XYZ file of C-alpha atoms in Angstrom:
421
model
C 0.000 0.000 0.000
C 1.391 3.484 -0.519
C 1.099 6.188 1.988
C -2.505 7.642 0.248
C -3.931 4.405 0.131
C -3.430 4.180 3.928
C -4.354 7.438 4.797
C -7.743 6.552 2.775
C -8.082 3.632 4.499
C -7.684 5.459 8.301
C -10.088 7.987 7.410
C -12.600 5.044 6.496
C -11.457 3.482 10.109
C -12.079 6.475 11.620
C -15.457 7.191 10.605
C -17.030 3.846 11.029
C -15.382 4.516 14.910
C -14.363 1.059 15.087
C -11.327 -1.388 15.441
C -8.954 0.853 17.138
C -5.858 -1.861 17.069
C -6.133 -1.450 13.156
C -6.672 2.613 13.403
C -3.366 2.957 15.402
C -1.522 0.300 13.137
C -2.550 2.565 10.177
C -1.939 5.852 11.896
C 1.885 4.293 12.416
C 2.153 2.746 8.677
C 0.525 5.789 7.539
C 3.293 8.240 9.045
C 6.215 5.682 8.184
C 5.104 5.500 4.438
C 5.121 9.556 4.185
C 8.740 9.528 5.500
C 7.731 11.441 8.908
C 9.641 12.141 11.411
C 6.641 12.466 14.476
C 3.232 11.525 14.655
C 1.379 14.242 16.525
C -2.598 13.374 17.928
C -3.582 16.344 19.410
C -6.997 17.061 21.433
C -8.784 20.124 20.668
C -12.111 21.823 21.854
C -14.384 19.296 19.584
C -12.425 16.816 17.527
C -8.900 15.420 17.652
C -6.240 16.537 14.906
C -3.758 14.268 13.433
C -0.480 15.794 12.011
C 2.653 14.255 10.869
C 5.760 15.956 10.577
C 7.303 15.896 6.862
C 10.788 17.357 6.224
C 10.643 19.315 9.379
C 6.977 20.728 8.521
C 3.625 19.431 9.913
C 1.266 18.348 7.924
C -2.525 17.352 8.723
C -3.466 14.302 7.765
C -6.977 13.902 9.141
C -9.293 14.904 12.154
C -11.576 12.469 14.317
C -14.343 12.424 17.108
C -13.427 12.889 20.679
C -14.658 9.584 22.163
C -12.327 7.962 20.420
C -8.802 9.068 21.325
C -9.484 7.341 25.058
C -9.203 4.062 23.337
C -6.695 5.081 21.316
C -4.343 6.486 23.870
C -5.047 3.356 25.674
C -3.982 1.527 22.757
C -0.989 3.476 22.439
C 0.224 3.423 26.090
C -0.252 -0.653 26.398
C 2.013 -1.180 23.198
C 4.394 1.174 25.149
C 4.096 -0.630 28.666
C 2.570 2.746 30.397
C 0.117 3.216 32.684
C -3.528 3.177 30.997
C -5.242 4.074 34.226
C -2.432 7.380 34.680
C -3.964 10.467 32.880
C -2.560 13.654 35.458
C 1.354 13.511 34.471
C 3.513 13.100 31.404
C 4.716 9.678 30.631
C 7.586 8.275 28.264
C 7.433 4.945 26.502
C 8.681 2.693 23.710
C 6.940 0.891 21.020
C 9.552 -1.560 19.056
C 7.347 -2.861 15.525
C 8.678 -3.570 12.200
C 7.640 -2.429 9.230
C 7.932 -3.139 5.391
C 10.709 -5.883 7.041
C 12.405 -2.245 8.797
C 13.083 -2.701 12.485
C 11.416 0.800 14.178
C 11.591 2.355 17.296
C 8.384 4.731 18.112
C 9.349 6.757 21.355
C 5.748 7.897 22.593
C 5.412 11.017 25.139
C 2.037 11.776 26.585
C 1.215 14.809 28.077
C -1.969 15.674 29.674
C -3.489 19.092 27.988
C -7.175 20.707 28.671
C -8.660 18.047 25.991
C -7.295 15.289 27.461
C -3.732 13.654 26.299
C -1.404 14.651 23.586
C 0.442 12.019 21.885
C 3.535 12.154 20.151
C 5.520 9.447 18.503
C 8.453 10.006 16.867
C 9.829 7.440 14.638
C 13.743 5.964 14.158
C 14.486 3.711 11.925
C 16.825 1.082 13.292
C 18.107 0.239 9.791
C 19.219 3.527 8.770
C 22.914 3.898 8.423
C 24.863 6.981 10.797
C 25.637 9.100 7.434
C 29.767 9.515 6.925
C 30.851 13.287 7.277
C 31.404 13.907 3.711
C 27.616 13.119 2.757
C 26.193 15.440 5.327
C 26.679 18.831 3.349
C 29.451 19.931 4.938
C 31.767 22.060 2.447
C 34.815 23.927 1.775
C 36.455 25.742 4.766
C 33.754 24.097 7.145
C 34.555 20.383 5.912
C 38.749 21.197 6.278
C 37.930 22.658 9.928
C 36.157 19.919 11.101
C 38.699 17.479 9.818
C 42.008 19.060 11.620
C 39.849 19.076 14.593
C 38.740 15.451 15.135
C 42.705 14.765 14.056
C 43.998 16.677 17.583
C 43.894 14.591 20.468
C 42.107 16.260 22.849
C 40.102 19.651 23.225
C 36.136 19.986 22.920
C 33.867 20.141 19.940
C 30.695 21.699 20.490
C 28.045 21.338 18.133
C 25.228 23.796 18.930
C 21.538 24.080 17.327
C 18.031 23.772 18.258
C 16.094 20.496 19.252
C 15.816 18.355 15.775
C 18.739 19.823 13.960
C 20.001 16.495 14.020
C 23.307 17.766 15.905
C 24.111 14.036 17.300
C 23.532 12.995 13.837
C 26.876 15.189 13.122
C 28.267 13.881 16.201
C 28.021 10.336 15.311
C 29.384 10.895 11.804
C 32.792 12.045 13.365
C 32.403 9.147 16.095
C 32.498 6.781 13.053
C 36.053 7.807 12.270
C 37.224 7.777 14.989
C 36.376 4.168 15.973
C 39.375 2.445 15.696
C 40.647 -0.458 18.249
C 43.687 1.251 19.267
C 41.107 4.159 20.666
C 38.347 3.870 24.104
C 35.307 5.736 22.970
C 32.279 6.498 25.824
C 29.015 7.875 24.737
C 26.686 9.302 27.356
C 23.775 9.316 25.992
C 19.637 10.091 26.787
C 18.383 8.039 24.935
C 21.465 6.202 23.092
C 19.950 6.356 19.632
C 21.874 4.342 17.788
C 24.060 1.470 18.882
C 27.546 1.217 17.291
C 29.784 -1.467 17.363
C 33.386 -0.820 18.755
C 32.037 2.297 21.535
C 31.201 2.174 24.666
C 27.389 3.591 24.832
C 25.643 4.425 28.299
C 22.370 5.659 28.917
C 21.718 8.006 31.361
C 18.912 8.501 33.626
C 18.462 11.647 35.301
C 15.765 10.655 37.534
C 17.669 7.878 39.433
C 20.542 10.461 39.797
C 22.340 9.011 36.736
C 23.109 12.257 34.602
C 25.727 13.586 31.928
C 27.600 15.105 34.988
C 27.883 12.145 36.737
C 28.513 9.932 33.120
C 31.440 11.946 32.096
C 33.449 11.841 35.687
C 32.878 8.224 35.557
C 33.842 8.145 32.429
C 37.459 9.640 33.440
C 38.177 6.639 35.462
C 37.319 4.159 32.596
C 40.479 5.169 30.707
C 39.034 6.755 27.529
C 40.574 8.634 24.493
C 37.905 10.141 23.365
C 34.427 11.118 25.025
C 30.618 12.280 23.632
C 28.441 13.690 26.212
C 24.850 13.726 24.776
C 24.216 17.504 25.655
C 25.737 20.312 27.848
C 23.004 21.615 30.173
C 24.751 22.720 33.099
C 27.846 24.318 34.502
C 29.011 20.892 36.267
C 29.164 19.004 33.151
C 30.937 21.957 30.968
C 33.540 22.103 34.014
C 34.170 18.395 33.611
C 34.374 18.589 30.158
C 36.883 21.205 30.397
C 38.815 19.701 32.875
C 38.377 15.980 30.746
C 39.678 18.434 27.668
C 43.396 19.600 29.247
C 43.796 16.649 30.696
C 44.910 14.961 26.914
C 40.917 13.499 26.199
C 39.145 14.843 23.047
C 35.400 15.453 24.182
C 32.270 16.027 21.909
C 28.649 17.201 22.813
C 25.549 19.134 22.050
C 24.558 22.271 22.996
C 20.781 24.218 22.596
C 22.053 27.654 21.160
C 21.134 29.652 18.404
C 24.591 30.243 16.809
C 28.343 29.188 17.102
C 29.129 32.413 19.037
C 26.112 32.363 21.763
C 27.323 29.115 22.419
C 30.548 30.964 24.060
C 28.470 33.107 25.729
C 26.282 30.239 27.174
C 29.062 28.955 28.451
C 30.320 31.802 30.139
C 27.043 32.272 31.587
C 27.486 28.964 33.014
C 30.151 30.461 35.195
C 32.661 28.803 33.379
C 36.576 31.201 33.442
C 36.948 32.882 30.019
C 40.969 31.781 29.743
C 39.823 28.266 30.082
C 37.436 28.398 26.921
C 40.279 29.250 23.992
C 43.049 26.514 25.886
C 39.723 23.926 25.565
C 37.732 24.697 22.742
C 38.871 23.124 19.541
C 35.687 24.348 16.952
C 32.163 25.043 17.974
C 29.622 23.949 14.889
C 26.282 25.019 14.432
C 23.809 23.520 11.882
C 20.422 23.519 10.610
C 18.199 21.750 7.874
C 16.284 23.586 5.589
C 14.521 21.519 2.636
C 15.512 20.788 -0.494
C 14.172 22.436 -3.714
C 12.416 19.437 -5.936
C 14.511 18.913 -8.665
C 11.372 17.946 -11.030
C 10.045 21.505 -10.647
C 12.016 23.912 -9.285
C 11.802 27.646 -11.446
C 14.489 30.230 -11.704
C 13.553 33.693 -9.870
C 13.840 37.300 -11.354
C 15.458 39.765 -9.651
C 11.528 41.328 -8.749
C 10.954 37.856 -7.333
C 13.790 37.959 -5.064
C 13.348 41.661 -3.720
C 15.754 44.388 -3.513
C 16.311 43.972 0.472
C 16.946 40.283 -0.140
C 19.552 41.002 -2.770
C 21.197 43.842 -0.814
C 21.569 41.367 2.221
C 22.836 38.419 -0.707
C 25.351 41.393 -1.924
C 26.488 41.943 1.746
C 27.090 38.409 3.215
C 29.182 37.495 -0.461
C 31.211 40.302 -0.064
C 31.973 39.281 3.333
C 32.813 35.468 2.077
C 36.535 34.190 1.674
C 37.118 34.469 -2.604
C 38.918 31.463 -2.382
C 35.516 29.774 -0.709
C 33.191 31.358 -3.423
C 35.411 29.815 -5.861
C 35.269 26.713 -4.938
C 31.676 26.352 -4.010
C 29.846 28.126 -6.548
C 32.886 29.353 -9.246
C 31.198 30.262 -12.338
C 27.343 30.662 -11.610
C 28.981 34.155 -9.640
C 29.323 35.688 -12.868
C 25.850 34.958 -13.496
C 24.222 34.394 -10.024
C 20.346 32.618 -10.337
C 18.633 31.688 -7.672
C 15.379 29.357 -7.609
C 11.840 29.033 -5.908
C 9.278 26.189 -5.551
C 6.704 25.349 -7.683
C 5.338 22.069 -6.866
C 4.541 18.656 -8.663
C 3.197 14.994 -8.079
C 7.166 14.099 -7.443
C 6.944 16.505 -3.932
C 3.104 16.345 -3.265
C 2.650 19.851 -5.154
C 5.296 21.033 -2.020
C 8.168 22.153 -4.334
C 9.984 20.539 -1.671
C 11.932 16.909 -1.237
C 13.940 16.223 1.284
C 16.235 18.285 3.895
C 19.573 19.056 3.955
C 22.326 21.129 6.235
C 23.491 24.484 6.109
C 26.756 25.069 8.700
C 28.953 27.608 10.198
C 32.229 26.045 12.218
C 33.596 29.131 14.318
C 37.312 28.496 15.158
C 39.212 30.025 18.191
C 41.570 32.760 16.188
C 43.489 35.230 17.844
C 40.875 37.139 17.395
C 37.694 35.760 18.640
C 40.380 34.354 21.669
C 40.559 38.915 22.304
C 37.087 39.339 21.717
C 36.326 36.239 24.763
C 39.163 37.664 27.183
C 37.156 41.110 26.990
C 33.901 39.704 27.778
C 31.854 40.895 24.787
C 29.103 40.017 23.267
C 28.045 37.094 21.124
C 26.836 39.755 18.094
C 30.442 41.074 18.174
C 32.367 37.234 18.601
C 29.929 36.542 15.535
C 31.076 39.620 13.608
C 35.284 39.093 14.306
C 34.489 35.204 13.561
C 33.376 36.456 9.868
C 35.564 39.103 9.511
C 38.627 36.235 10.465
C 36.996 34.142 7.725
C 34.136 32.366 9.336
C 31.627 30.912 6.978
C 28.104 31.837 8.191
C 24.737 29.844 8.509
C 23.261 32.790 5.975
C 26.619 32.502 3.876
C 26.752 28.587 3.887
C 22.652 28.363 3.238
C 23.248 31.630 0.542
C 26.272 29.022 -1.421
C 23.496 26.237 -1.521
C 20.885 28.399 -2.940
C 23.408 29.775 -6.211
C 23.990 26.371 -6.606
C 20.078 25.496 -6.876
C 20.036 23.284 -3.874
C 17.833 25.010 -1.954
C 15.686 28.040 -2.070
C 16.271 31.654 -0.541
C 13.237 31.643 1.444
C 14.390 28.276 3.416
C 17.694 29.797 4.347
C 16.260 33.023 5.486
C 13.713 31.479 7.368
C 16.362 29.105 9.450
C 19.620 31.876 9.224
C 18.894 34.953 11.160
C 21.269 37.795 9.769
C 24.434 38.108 12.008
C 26.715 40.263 10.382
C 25.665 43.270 11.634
């Protein structure tokens, strides 16, 4: 069955009211067919909405009557081994199924809301292989940095972006060259993801006092080379991590900030020394996805299409990017610079849209941004001495993609927020 045909067949489900095991087996095969990410059932005033999330968007799929979502959370949370009977707290569960002959994992959150409980499932493919580095749109200057980083034995990388940027993705992708037997890896993760053979993966569990903190000093008497703590949240496990860093360890982790240079002012909001941050730090990364343009039907734009402010801002950030990096990327198409919009077609479900993909910036510690950290400024300013030492932006990176029709103007503006001042 293709995705329609089972979205056709859950509306029919739903209306007749009936067989709820087959109405949340179709809601599942339903979102797993599209290529979703989440499945979101959400309670509202008078019917229930359900939305799954495509390429980073949600998209409705159908509605339903109220008195059924009781049975259907109740389906939900026995498949998941939570309580049916507890309705006045948040709960966290796991559905394992396979599908199409793919092993899945479903990780289910409830939440109780006004309308009763929200659901959402989001969906992992066990058979999905952690992409290598060079597949993951990393370019130029950004790929190089990257590289000489993971090659020095110790220091921090910090990869920074907000939730479902697929940062550990990133994270992984580096892990997977570095696994070599002559090396000790140890993950802390919550939850470990994706299981690799040759590292040492821990889960950590906050509420029985097991967290990142507590991981990563363990982890210091376990004799390892190299260390990934699932996220930075708090000033203990940053100190750690320092501390794990000039003591000859490489450490990577995650970080929720909006650019490289906030996440060195996070940091030092932390209460962490600013000396300490340029004699750890190795890079600090920040990524986002933005979709990709359908190649069936994507149209080239006119300069009225595009808008004067847009191309003044283009004008500005490629002015401020390394010639040697325009060369590279885009060469040619500068002398004749088009960029191109959605149109939509049966090939993207009239979207204009297929797929994601990553736009990057990888800030290095120069002598500069190490001046601009001593003095305690801001993280506009560290952003604008990062460019002028030859950073490549998120707006930069995402403005590359778009000469080279990959994705559309729009998508990096709406992820990118200007920072060059």
């Amino acid at each position: 069955m293709t995705a329609k045909e089972v979205i056709e067949a859950l509306k029919d489900l739903v209306y007749k009211g009936d067989n709820i095991q087959k109405i949340c087996d179709y809601m599942i095969l339903g979102a797993v067919l599209w290529g979703s990410s989440d499945i979101h059932i959400e309670p509202l005033n008078s019917f229930v909405r359900l939305r799954y999330r495509v390429d980073g968007e949600l998209r409705e799929v159908l509605e339903y009557q109220n008195f059924l979502h009781s049975w259907i959370v109740a389906r939900l949370k026995i498949l998941s081994d939570l309580k049916i009977d507890e309705t006045r707290i948040p709960q966290d569960g796991r559905i394992s199924q396979t599908i199409d002959g793919n092993p899945l994992d479903l990780r289910i959150s409830t939440l109780p809301t006004v309308h009763w409980e929200k659901v959402v499932m989001r969906i992992v493919d066990k058979t999905k292989k952690i992409p290598t580095l060079d597949t993951l749109w990393i370019e130029g200057k950004n790929f190089r940095l990257i590289k000489e980083a993971i090659e020095l034995p110790n220091g921090i990388i910090l990869n920074s972006g907000p939730t479902g940027s697929w940062k550990t993705a990133t994270l992984y992708s580096i892990l997977t060259i570095l696994n070599q037997v002559d090396v000790n890896i140890m993950t802390f993760e919550d939850p470990v993801e994706i299981q690799v053979d040759g590292i040492n993966q821990s889960q950590v569990k906050p509420d029985i006092g097991y967290s990142f903190a507590n991981g990563l000093r363990t982890a210091l008497r376990q004799d390892p080379d190299i260390i990934m703590v699932g996220e930075i949240r708090d000033k203990e496990t940053v100190d750690i991590a320092i501390e794990a860093s000039l003591t000859g360890h490489l450490v990577l982790s995650t970080i929720h900030t909006n650019s490289a240079a906030e996440t060195i002012t996070r940091v030092l909001n932390m209460g962490v020394q600013p000396f300490l941050l340029p004699a750890s730090f190795n890079i600090i990364i920040a990524q986002r996805l933005v979709r990709k343009l359908c190649p069936h039907c994507k149209k080239a734009l006119s300069l009225n299409e595009i808008g004067n402010t847009t191309l003044a801002n283009i004008k500005n950030s490629l002015s401020l990017t390394p010639k040697e990096e325009l060369q590279e990327r885009v060469g040619e198409k500068l002398k004749n610079p088009t960029f191109y919009g959605p149109v939509g077609c049966p090939q993207c479900d009239n979207l204009g849209y297929k797929g994601r993909m990553w736009i990057f910036e990888v800030l290095e510690i120069t002598a500069g941004v190490k001046a601009m950290i001593l003095q305690g400024q801001s993280a506009f300013n560290i952003n604008k001495q990062a460019i002028l030492d030859g950073m490549i932006s998120l707006e930069q990176d995402g403005i590359m993609k778009a000469l080279n029709g990959e994705t559309s103007l729009e998508e990096v503006y709406s992820v990118a927020r200007s920072q060059n001042g």
